[in-house]
Amino acid sequence: MATNDTDTPVDNAVRLSDYLDGELSEQERVELEAELESDEGLQAELLELQKTLGALQGLSSQVAPDDFVQDIESKIRVRSRGRFFDDDFFYRTRMPYELFAVVMFILMGAMYFYALPDAPNLGDDVAAMGGEPTGEEPEGGSQPEGDSPTGDRGAKGEGGKSDKIKEDGAKEDADKGDKDAPQGESPEGKGEGKDEGQEGKVPDGAEQGALPGNGAAPPAKISGAADKAPKSRKVVPIRREIVVYTLKITDNNPARRAKTMAGQIRAMGRQFKVTSSGSKVQVDLPQSQVGSILSAFGKQGRVSSMRLYAQSDKLDVNRTTIHIQVSAPGKKNKKANPRFP
Amino acid sequence: MTPSQEKKLIQRLKKRDEQAFRWFVRQYQDKVFNLVYRMLGDAQEAEDLSQEVFITVFKSIDSFRGDAKFSTWLFRIAVNQCKNRMKYLGRRARGRTSALEDVPEGVLSDSSLQAHVPRPDNMALGKELESVLQKAIASLEEEHRVLIILRDIENLPYQDIVSITGLELGTVKSRLHRARVALKEKVRRTYGDK
């Protein structure tokens, strides 16, 4: 604490500072005030110091910028590599774009699957019988074969069809007037599901005289060519395959049973072309309907299937045949288990 | 802020509570910025350094033991960083107060200081006088400048200044008196030159 028994300027200043700060004791304060009354120089010094301190306290208070906090957060975010103050950054900047991309991706996927046709059912039929699905499954089973024109399927198959096939078909159309464009298809296309579907379908439609919207050739030409197709058809061996089925049933009265079954199958729909002879029944039907027959009668006997191949484009791969054979129970057993003499 | 509030705030800061940190910054940003600005004399430098002060608090809050007031600890960080920055700027010959050098001294007059009433709370200084004072502060020795700012501008009690500077109370008082005298002389010299 300063004392008033010093006469140096610094000591005077210390006393005056203490006086202004209220740090002097009561006695020191009284002594200094008495001295100030008699000493004009000291009085002027006090006044000057008082003005300076007053001016200091009157300095305007500086205010931090408005974005002060945000700048600090940003610096911490960067230095902590996003560990702190990162949530807002994530949602404000990056997330909307990523979220938008994800949502759009999901939407596109949903639209794609929604636009797909129903799953083929031929494969299900064959699988139910223990057979193998044929190559036509991806396209061939998508709708009842032969019952409807192939226009929509042709349009669908167009995507999977090779450009070579299209070009070949177009050339043939131009040169020979042959409107059965799929004749230009190469056997190499056999292994591809879509191409096979196209293969199997177009001749079918051509035979039926209906190929609207077939992508291989203009519909007008095709419809006009339907009648001429068998004559001008270019013979290109095409390896086709179908699966035929055999249902063996035993009954004490085979002929009556076969006749009854033929009637039942005819009653199931006109798509079943039934021919019966004695104890045998032959059903010509779309492949897609195989399951319905076998589910109705398959448990009554034993089902077997056989895969047939043909190098002919006249073979309708969309239809197949079920052979039903009814036999009497006694004969086979006697042969198989001859009675001991 | 009551001691219990301060304790809760420190606990949340130690948990790196971002919301608490935002609140804390908003509470002290002007005081810290004002202190740093008076120390450095440059607004841009002051903004940058003030932000560094708060970032340091965020990073090293775990080292705060609670021996002193939290605000005292904050000001100690600010003062130390100011000293470091001044040394750095001095080395780069940038320790000048560029904002103040633009002020023409001719615009100042004797009466601008002497005509003001001594009561500080009623005092409204003109921009020129403030510039003169800031220039005088900036020309003080580093220790004197710190004490003048803490005591006469920030109005901190002596005990807090002792905690911030780490000096003895007597040393603080004697240096502060010398700093005031030095400042007064610089201001008087400025007006004496007119």
Coordinates of C-alpha atoms in Angstrom, one line a residue:
Chain A
M1 CA 0.0 0.0 0.0
A2 CA 1.3 3.4 -0.8
T3 CA 2.2 5.8 1.9
N4 CA 2.1 9.6 1.9
D5 CA 5.6 10.0 3.2
T6 CA 7.1 9.6 -0.3
D7 CA 7.6 12.5 -2.6
T8 CA 8.6 10.8 -5.9
P9 CA 6.2 11.0 -8.8
V10 CA 5.7 7.3 -9.0
D11 CA 4.9 7.1 -5.3
N12 CA 2.5 10.0 -5.7
A13 CA 0.9 8.2 -8.7
V14 CA 0.6 5.1 -6.6
R15 CA -1.1 7.0 -3.8
L16 CA -3.4 8.7 -6.3
S17 CA -4.3 5.3 -8.0
D18 CA -5.1 3.8 -4.6
Y19 CA -7.1 6.8 -3.8
L20 CA -9.1 6.5 -7.0
D21 CA -9.5 2.7 -6.5
G22 CA -10.6 3.2 -2.9
E23 CA -7.8 1.2 -1.6
L24 CA -6.4 3.7 0.9
S25 CA -7.2 3.4 4.5
E26 CA -9.3 6.1 6.2
Q27 CA -6.2 7.8 7.6
E28 CA -4.3 7.7 4.4
R29 CA -7.3 9.1 2.5
V30 CA -7.7 12.0 5.0
E31 CA -4.0 12.8 4.8
L32 CA -4.0 12.7 1.0
E33 CA -7.1 14.9 0.7
A34 CA -5.4 17.4 3.0
E35 CA -2.4 17.4 0.9
L36 CA -4.4 17.8 -2.3
E37 CA -6.0 21.0 -0.8
S38 CA -2.6 22.5 -0.3
D39 CA -0.8 21.1 -3.4
E40 CA -2.1 22.4 -6.7
G41 CA 0.3 20.3 -8.6
L42 CA -0.8 17.1 -7.0
Q43 CA -4.4 18.2 -7.5
A44 CA -3.8 18.6 -11.2
E45 CA -2.1 15.3 -11.4
L46 CA -5.0 13.6 -9.7
L47 CA -7.4 15.3 -12.1
E48 CA -5.4 14.2 -15.1
L49 CA -5.2 10.6 -13.9
Q50 CA -8.9 10.7 -13.1
K51 CA -9.6 11.8 -16.7
T52 CA -7.5 9.1 -18.1
L53 CA -9.1 6.3 -16.1
G54 CA -12.5 7.8 -16.9
A55 CA -11.7 7.8 -20.6
L56 CA -10.5 4.1 -20.4
Q57 CA -13.8 3.1 -18.8
G58 CA -15.7 5.1 -21.4
L59 CA -14.2 3.1 -24.2
S60 CA -16.9 1.4 -26.3
S61 CA -17.3 -2.2 -25.7
Q62 CA -16.4 -4.3 -28.7
V63 CA -19.0 -6.9 -29.7
A64 CA -18.2 -10.2 -31.3
P65 CA -19.4 -10.7 -34.9
D66 CA -22.8 -12.3 -35.5
D67 CA -21.4 -15.5 -36.9
F68 CA -18.9 -15.9 -34.1
V69 CA -20.4 -19.1 -32.6
Q70 CA -20.9 -20.6 -36.0
D71 CA -17.3 -20.0 -37.0
I72 CA -16.1 -21.7 -33.8
E73 CA -18.4 -24.7 -34.4
S74 CA -17.1 -24.9 -37.9
K75 CA -13.5 -24.8 -36.8
I76 CA -14.1 -27.5 -34.2
R77 CA -16.0 -29.6 -36.7
V78 CA -13.1 -29.5 -39.2
R79 CA -10.4 -30.1 -36.6
S80 CA -12.3 -32.9 -35.0
R81 CA -13.0 -34.4 -38.5
G82 CA -16.7 -34.2 -37.9
R83 CA -16.7 -35.7 -34.5
F84 CA -18.3 -32.6 -32.9
F85 CA -20.9 -30.2 -34.3
D86 CA -21.4 -32.5 -37.3
D87 CA -25.2 -33.2 -37.2
D88 CA -26.3 -30.0 -38.8
F89 CA -23.6 -30.2 -41.4
F90 CA -24.7 -33.7 -42.3
Y91 CA -28.3 -32.9 -42.8
R92 CA -27.9 -29.5 -44.3
T93 CA -25.3 -30.3 -47.0
R94 CA -24.7 -33.9 -47.8
M95 CA -27.7 -35.7 -46.7
P96 CA -30.4 -34.2 -49.0
Y97 CA -28.5 -35.3 -52.1
E98 CA -27.8 -38.8 -50.8
L99 CA -31.3 -39.2 -49.5
F100 CA -32.7 -38.0 -52.7
A101 CA -30.5 -40.5 -54.7
V102 CA -31.5 -43.3 -52.4
V103 CA -35.2 -42.5 -52.6
M104 CA -35.0 -42.2 -56.4
F105 CA -33.2 -45.5 -56.6
I106 CA -35.8 -47.3 -54.5
L107 CA -38.6 -45.7 -56.5
M108 CA -37.0 -46.8 -59.8
G109 CA -36.6 -50.3 -58.5
A110 CA -40.2 -50.5 -57.3
M111 CA -41.4 -49.2 -60.7
Y112 CA -39.3 -51.8 -62.5
F113 CA -40.6 -54.7 -60.5
Y114 CA -44.2 -53.4 -60.7
A115 CA -43.9 -53.2 -64.4
L116 CA -42.7 -56.8 -64.7
P117 CA -45.3 -59.4 -65.8
D118 CA -46.4 -62.2 -63.5
A119 CA -43.9 -65.0 -63.0
P120 CA -44.1 -67.9 -65.5
N121 CA -46.2 -70.8 -64.4
L122 CA -44.9 -73.5 -66.7
G123 CA -41.9 -74.0 -64.7
D124 CA -44.1 -74.5 -61.7
D125 CA -46.1 -77.1 -63.5
V126 CA -43.0 -79.1 -64.6
A127 CA -41.4 -78.8 -61.2
A128 CA -44.6 -80.2 -59.6
M129 CA -44.2 -83.2 -61.8
G130 CA -40.6 -83.6 -61.0
G131 CA -39.6 -82.7 -64.5
E132 CA -37.2 -80.0 -65.7
P133 CA -38.3 -76.6 -66.9
T134 CA -37.8 -76.0 -70.5
G135 CA -35.9 -73.2 -72.1
E136 CA -39.1 -71.3 -72.9
E137 CA -39.9 -70.7 -69.3
P138 CA -38.9 -67.1 -69.0
E139 CA -41.2 -65.9 -71.7
G140 CA -43.3 -68.9 -72.7
G141 CA -45.1 -69.2 -69.5
S142 CA -45.9 -65.6 -69.1
Q143 CA -49.3 -66.0 -70.7
P144 CA -51.4 -68.8 -72.2
E145 CA -49.6 -69.9 -75.3
G146 CA -51.5 -69.9 -78.5
D147 CA -54.6 -68.3 -77.0
S148 CA -53.6 -64.8 -77.5
P149 CA -51.7 -63.0 -80.2
T150 CA -48.0 -62.6 -79.6
G151 CA -48.0 -58.8 -80.0
D152 CA -47.2 -57.9 -76.5
R153 CA -44.8 -60.7 -76.1
G154 CA -43.1 -59.8 -79.3
A155 CA -42.7 -56.3 -78.1
K156 CA -41.3 -57.6 -74.8
G157 CA -39.1 -60.1 -76.5
E158 CA -37.7 -57.4 -78.8
G159 CA -35.5 -56.1 -76.1
G160 CA -33.9 -59.5 -75.7
K161 CA -33.7 -60.2 -79.3
S162 CA -30.4 -59.7 -81.0
D163 CA -30.0 -57.0 -83.7
K164 CA -28.8 -59.8 -86.0
I165 CA -32.1 -61.4 -85.8
K166 CA -33.9 -58.3 -86.5
E167 CA -31.7 -57.5 -89.5
D168 CA -32.1 -60.9 -90.9
G169 CA -35.8 -60.8 -90.6
A170 CA -35.9 -57.4 -92.2
K171 CA -33.7 -58.5 -95.1
E172 CA -35.9 -61.4 -95.8
D173 CA -38.9 -59.2 -95.7
A174 CA -37.5 -57.0 -98.3
D175 CA -36.0 -59.6 -100.6
K176 CA -38.4 -62.4 -100.6
G177 CA -41.5 -60.9 -99.2
D178 CA -41.4 -63.3 -96.5
K179 CA -43.0 -61.7 -93.5
D180 CA -42.1 -64.4 -91.0
A181 CA -39.2 -62.4 -89.8
P182 CA -38.1 -64.8 -87.0
Q183 CA -37.0 -67.2 -89.6
G184 CA -33.8 -65.2 -89.6
E185 CA -33.1 -66.3 -86.1
S186 CA -30.0 -68.3 -85.7
P187 CA -29.8 -71.5 -83.8
E188 CA -27.2 -69.9 -81.5
G189 CA -30.0 -67.9 -79.9
K190 CA -31.3 -71.1 -78.5
G191 CA -29.6 -70.9 -75.2
E192 CA -31.0 -67.4 -74.3
G193 CA -34.3 -67.4 -72.6
K194 CA -35.7 -64.3 -74.1
D195 CA -34.7 -65.2 -77.6
E196 CA -36.1 -68.6 -77.2
G197 CA -39.3 -67.1 -76.1
Q198 CA -39.4 -65.0 -79.1
E199 CA -38.5 -68.0 -81.3
G200 CA -41.2 -70.1 -80.0
K201 CA -43.8 -67.5 -80.1
V202 CA -43.5 -65.9 -83.5
P203 CA -44.1 -69.0 -85.6
D204 CA -47.1 -69.8 -83.4
G205 CA -48.5 -66.4 -84.0
A206 CA -47.8 -66.6 -87.7
E207 CA -49.6 -69.9 -87.9
Q208 CA -52.5 -68.4 -86.3
G209 CA -52.4 -65.4 -88.5
A210 CA -52.0 -62.9 -85.8
L211 CA -48.8 -61.0 -85.1
P212 CA -49.8 -57.5 -84.2
G213 CA -47.0 -55.4 -83.0
N214 CA -44.3 -58.0 -83.6
G215 CA -41.1 -56.1 -83.4
A216 CA -39.3 -58.0 -86.2
A217 CA -41.5 -56.7 -89.0
P218 CA -44.2 -54.2 -89.5
P219 CA -47.6 -55.5 -88.4
A220 CA -49.2 -54.8 -91.8
K221 CA -46.8 -56.9 -93.6
I222 CA -47.0 -59.7 -91.1
S223 CA -50.7 -59.9 -91.2
G224 CA -50.6 -60.1 -94.9
A225 CA -48.0 -62.7 -94.9
A226 CA -49.7 -65.0 -92.5
D227 CA -51.5 -67.0 -95.3
K228 CA -48.3 -67.2 -97.3
A229 CA -46.1 -68.2 -94.5
P230 CA -46.2 -71.9 -94.9
K231 CA -45.3 -71.7 -98.6
S232 CA -42.6 -69.1 -98.5
R233 CA -41.2 -70.3 -95.2
K234 CA -37.5 -70.6 -95.3
V235 CA -36.6 -73.9 -93.9
V236 CA -34.2 -73.3 -91.3
P237 CA -33.9 -76.2 -88.9
I238 CA -34.6 -75.0 -85.4
R239 CA -34.1 -77.3 -82.5
R240 CA -37.2 -77.2 -80.4
E241 CA -38.2 -79.1 -77.4
I242 CA -41.4 -80.0 -75.6
V243 CA -42.2 -82.2 -72.7
V244 CA -44.9 -84.7 -73.0
Y245 CA -46.5 -86.5 -70.1
T246 CA -47.9 -89.9 -69.5
L247 CA -50.3 -90.7 -66.8
K248 CA -50.8 -94.4 -66.1
I249 CA -53.9 -95.4 -64.1
T250 CA -55.1 -98.8 -63.1
D251 CA -58.8 -99.5 -63.0
N252 CA -61.0 -102.6 -63.1
N253 CA -62.9 -101.2 -66.1
P254 CA -60.3 -99.3 -68.1
A255 CA -62.5 -98.3 -71.0
R256 CA -65.2 -96.8 -68.8
R257 CA -62.6 -95.0 -66.6
A258 CA -60.9 -93.6 -69.7
K259 CA -64.2 -92.4 -71.1
T260 CA -65.2 -90.8 -67.8
M261 CA -61.8 -89.0 -67.6
A262 CA -62.2 -87.8 -71.1
G263 CA -65.5 -86.3 -70.3
Q264 CA -64.2 -84.7 -67.2
I265 CA -61.3 -83.1 -69.0
R266 CA -63.5 -81.8 -71.8
A267 CA -65.7 -80.2 -69.2
M268 CA -62.7 -78.3 -67.8
G269 CA -62.5 -76.1 -70.8
R270 CA -62.2 -75.8 -74.5
Q271 CA -58.5 -75.4 -74.4
F272 CA -58.2 -79.1 -73.8
K273 CA -58.5 -81.1 -77.0
V274 CA -59.4 -84.6 -75.9
T275 CA -59.3 -87.7 -78.0
S276 CA -60.1 -91.1 -76.5
S277 CA -59.8 -94.5 -77.8
G278 CA -60.6 -97.5 -75.7
S279 CA -58.6 -97.2 -72.6
K280 CA -56.4 -94.4 -73.9
V281 CA -57.0 -90.7 -73.7
Q282 CA -54.9 -88.1 -75.3
V283 CA -55.1 -84.5 -74.2
D284 CA -53.7 -81.7 -76.3
L285 CA -53.4 -78.7 -74.2
P286 CA -51.4 -75.5 -73.6
Q287 CA -48.4 -76.1 -71.5
S288 CA -49.6 -73.7 -68.9
Q289 CA -52.6 -75.9 -68.2
V290 CA -50.5 -79.0 -67.6
G291 CA -50.6 -78.3 -63.9
S292 CA -54.4 -78.2 -63.8
I293 CA -54.7 -81.6 -65.4
L294 CA -52.1 -83.2 -63.3
S295 CA -53.3 -81.8 -60.1
A296 CA -56.8 -83.1 -60.9
F297 CA -55.8 -86.6 -62.0
G298 CA -52.1 -87.0 -61.2
K299 CA -52.7 -88.6 -57.8
Q300 CA -54.9 -91.3 -59.4
G301 CA -51.9 -92.8 -61.1
R302 CA -48.3 -92.5 -61.9
V303 CA -47.0 -89.5 -63.9
S304 CA -44.0 -89.6 -66.1
S305 CA -42.6 -87.0 -68.5
M306 CA -40.4 -87.2 -71.5
R307 CA -38.6 -84.4 -73.3
L308 CA -38.9 -84.4 -77.0
Y309 CA -36.7 -82.5 -79.4
A310 CA -37.5 -81.7 -83.0
Q311 CA -35.8 -79.8 -85.8
S312 CA -38.9 -78.3 -87.1
D313 CA -40.4 -74.9 -86.7
K314 CA -43.9 -76.5 -87.0
L315 CA -43.6 -77.9 -83.6
D316 CA -45.7 -75.8 -81.3
V317 CA -43.7 -75.5 -78.2
N318 CA -46.5 -73.8 -76.4
R319 CA -48.6 -76.9 -76.4
T320 CA -48.0 -80.3 -75.2
T321 CA -49.7 -83.6 -74.8
I322 CA -50.7 -85.7 -71.9
H323 CA -51.2 -89.4 -72.6
I324 CA -53.5 -91.2 -70.2
Q325 CA -53.4 -94.9 -70.2
V326 CA -55.9 -96.8 -68.1
S327 CA -55.2 -100.5 -67.6
A328 CA -56.7 -103.3 -65.6
P329 CA -54.8 -104.1 -62.4
G330 CA -54.5 -107.9 -62.7
K331 CA -52.4 -108.5 -65.7
K332 CA -49.2 -106.7 -64.8
N333 CA -49.2 -108.2 -61.4
K334 CA -49.5 -111.7 -62.8
K335 CA -46.5 -111.1 -65.1
A336 CA -44.5 -109.5 -62.5
N337 CA -45.2 -112.0 -59.8
P338 CA -45.9 -115.3 -61.4
R339 CA -47.6 -117.7 -59.2
F340 CA -45.4 -120.4 -57.8
P341 CA -46.3 -123.7 -59.4
Chain B
M1 CA -23.9 -17.1 -12.8
T2 CA -24.2 -18.8 -9.5
P3 CA -21.5 -21.3 -8.4
S4 CA -24.0 -24.2 -8.8
Q5 CA -24.9 -23.1 -12.3
E6 CA -21.2 -22.8 -13.1
K7 CA -20.6 -26.2 -11.8
K8 CA -23.3 -27.7 -14.0
L9 CA -22.0 -25.8 -17.0
I10 CA -18.5 -27.2 -16.4
Q11 CA -19.9 -30.7 -16.1
R12 CA -21.7 -30.4 -19.4
L13 CA -18.7 -28.9 -21.1
K14 CA -16.6 -31.8 -19.9
K15 CA -19.1 -34.1 -21.5
R16 CA -18.6 -32.1 -24.7
D17 CA -22.2 -31.0 -24.6
E18 CA -22.5 -29.0 -27.8
Q19 CA -25.6 -27.1 -26.7
A20 CA -23.9 -26.1 -23.4
F21 CA -20.9 -25.0 -25.3
R22 CA -22.9 -22.8 -27.6
W23 CA -24.6 -21.2 -24.6
F24 CA -21.2 -20.7 -22.9
V25 CA -19.7 -19.0 -26.0
R26 CA -22.7 -16.7 -26.3
Q27 CA -22.3 -15.7 -22.7
Y28 CA -18.7 -14.8 -22.8
Q29 CA -18.0 -14.0 -26.5
D30 CA -18.2 -10.2 -26.1
K31 CA -16.1 -10.0 -23.0
V32 CA -13.4 -12.2 -24.5
F33 CA -13.5 -10.4 -27.8
N34 CA -13.3 -7.0 -26.2
L35 CA -10.3 -8.1 -24.1
V36 CA -8.5 -9.6 -27.0
Y37 CA -9.3 -6.6 -29.2
R38 CA -7.9 -4.2 -26.7
M39 CA -4.8 -6.4 -26.4
L40 CA -4.1 -6.7 -30.1
G41 CA -5.7 -3.6 -31.5
D42 CA -6.9 -5.3 -34.6
A43 CA -10.5 -6.6 -35.1
Q44 CA -9.6 -9.4 -37.5
E45 CA -6.9 -10.7 -35.3
A46 CA -9.1 -10.3 -32.3
E47 CA -11.9 -12.3 -33.9
D48 CA -9.6 -15.1 -34.9
L49 CA -7.8 -15.3 -31.6
S50 CA -11.1 -15.1 -29.6
Q51 CA -12.4 -18.1 -31.5
E52 CA -9.1 -19.9 -30.7
V53 CA -9.7 -19.1 -27.0
F54 CA -13.0 -20.8 -27.0
I55 CA -11.7 -23.7 -29.0
T56 CA -9.0 -24.2 -26.4
V57 CA -11.6 -24.2 -23.7
F58 CA -13.5 -26.9 -25.6
K59 CA -10.4 -29.0 -26.0
S60 CA -8.9 -28.6 -22.6
I61 CA -11.9 -28.2 -20.3
D62 CA -10.8 -31.5 -18.6
S63 CA -7.8 -29.7 -17.3
F64 CA -9.9 -27.2 -15.4
R65 CA -9.7 -28.3 -11.7
G66 CA -12.1 -25.7 -10.3
D67 CA -9.5 -24.0 -8.1
A68 CA -10.4 -20.6 -9.6
K69 CA -13.5 -19.2 -11.1
F70 CA -14.3 -20.5 -14.5
S71 CA -14.4 -17.0 -16.0
T72 CA -11.0 -16.4 -14.5
W73 CA -9.6 -19.5 -16.2
L74 CA -11.2 -18.4 -19.4
F75 CA -9.5 -15.0 -19.2
R76 CA -6.2 -16.5 -18.3
I77 CA -6.3 -18.5 -21.5
A78 CA -7.2 -15.4 -23.4
V79 CA -4.4 -13.4 -21.9
N80 CA -1.8 -16.1 -22.5
Q81 CA -2.9 -16.6 -26.1
C82 CA -2.8 -12.8 -26.6
K83 CA 0.8 -12.7 -25.3
N84 CA 1.7 -15.5 -27.6
R85 CA 0.0 -13.9 -30.6
M86 CA 1.7 -10.6 -29.9
K87 CA 5.1 -12.3 -29.8
Y88 CA 4.3 -14.0 -33.1
L89 CA 3.1 -10.8 -34.7
G90 CA 6.1 -8.9 -33.3
R91 CA 8.3 -11.5 -35.0
R92 CA 6.5 -10.9 -38.2
A93 CA 6.6 -7.2 -37.8
R94 CA 2.9 -7.1 -37.6
G95 CA 2.5 -6.1 -34.1
R96 CA 1.2 -2.7 -35.1
T97 CA -2.3 -1.5 -34.7
S98 CA -3.1 -0.9 -38.3
A99 CA -6.5 0.3 -37.6
L100 CA -5.2 3.1 -35.5
E101 CA -2.6 4.3 -37.8
D102 CA -5.1 5.6 -40.3
V103 CA -6.4 8.2 -37.8
P104 CA -4.8 11.6 -38.6
E105 CA -3.5 13.1 -35.5
G106 CA -4.4 16.6 -36.6
V107 CA -8.0 16.0 -35.9
L108 CA -7.3 15.6 -32.2
S109 CA -7.5 18.7 -30.0
D110 CA -6.7 19.4 -26.4
S111 CA -10.2 20.2 -25.6
S112 CA -11.5 16.9 -26.7
L113 CA -10.0 15.2 -23.7
Q114 CA -10.1 18.0 -21.1
A115 CA -13.6 19.1 -21.8
H116 CA -15.0 15.8 -20.7
V117 CA -16.4 15.3 -17.3
P118 CA -14.4 12.9 -15.2
R119 CA -17.3 10.6 -14.4
P120 CA -16.6 7.5 -16.6
D121 CA -20.1 6.2 -16.8
N122 CA -21.3 9.4 -18.3
M123 CA -18.4 9.8 -20.6
A124 CA -19.1 9.5 -24.3
L125 CA -15.8 9.5 -26.1
G126 CA -15.5 10.4 -29.7
K127 CA -14.0 8.1 -32.2
E128 CA -10.8 10.1 -32.3
L129 CA -10.2 10.0 -28.6
E130 CA -10.9 6.3 -28.5
S131 CA -8.3 5.8 -31.2
V132 CA -5.8 7.8 -29.2
L133 CA -6.4 5.8 -26.1
Q134 CA -6.2 2.5 -28.0
K135 CA -3.0 3.6 -29.6
A136 CA -1.6 4.5 -26.2
I137 CA -2.7 1.2 -24.7
A138 CA -1.0 -0.6 -27.6
S139 CA 2.2 1.2 -27.0
L140 CA 2.4 0.1 -23.3
E141 CA 4.6 -2.7 -22.2
E142 CA 2.9 -6.0 -22.4
E143 CA 2.4 -6.5 -18.6
H144 CA 1.1 -3.0 -18.2
R145 CA -1.3 -3.4 -21.0
V146 CA -2.7 -6.6 -19.5
L147 CA -3.2 -4.9 -16.2
I148 CA -4.8 -1.8 -17.6
I149 CA -7.2 -3.8 -19.7
L150 CA -8.2 -6.2 -16.9
R151 CA -8.6 -3.6 -14.3
D152 CA -9.7 -0.4 -16.0
I153 CA -11.5 -1.7 -19.0
E154 CA -12.9 -5.1 -17.9
N155 CA -13.3 -3.8 -14.4
L156 CA -12.1 -7.1 -12.8
P157 CA -11.4 -7.2 -9.1
Y158 CA -7.8 -7.4 -8.0
Q159 CA -8.2 -11.0 -6.8
D160 CA -9.3 -12.1 -10.3
I161 CA -6.4 -10.3 -11.8
V162 CA -4.1 -12.1 -9.4
S163 CA -5.5 -15.4 -10.6
I164 CA -5.3 -14.5 -14.2
T165 CA -1.8 -13.1 -14.2
G166 CA -0.4 -15.3 -11.5
L167 CA 1.3 -12.2 -9.9
E168 CA 1.3 -11.2 -6.3
L169 CA -1.3 -8.7 -5.3
G170 CA 1.3 -6.1 -4.4
T171 CA 3.0 -6.6 -7.7
V172 CA -0.3 -6.2 -9.5
K173 CA -1.0 -3.0 -7.7
S174 CA 2.3 -1.4 -8.2
R175 CA 2.5 -2.4 -11.8
L176 CA -1.0 -1.2 -12.4
H177 CA -0.1 2.2 -11.0
R178 CA 2.9 2.5 -13.1
A179 CA 0.8 1.4 -16.1
R180 CA -1.7 4.2 -15.4
V181 CA 1.0 6.8 -15.1
A182 CA 2.6 5.6 -18.3
L183 CA -0.7 5.7 -20.1
K184 CA -1.5 9.1 -18.7
E185 CA 1.9 10.4 -19.9
K186 CA 1.4 9.0 -23.3
V187 CA -2.0 10.6 -23.7
R188 CA -0.7 13.9 -22.3
R189 CA 2.3 13.7 -24.7
T190 CA -0.1 13.2 -27.6
Y191 CA -2.1 16.3 -26.7
G192 CA 1.1 18.2 -25.8
D193 CA 2.4 17.7 -29.3
K194 CA -0.7 19.5 -30.7

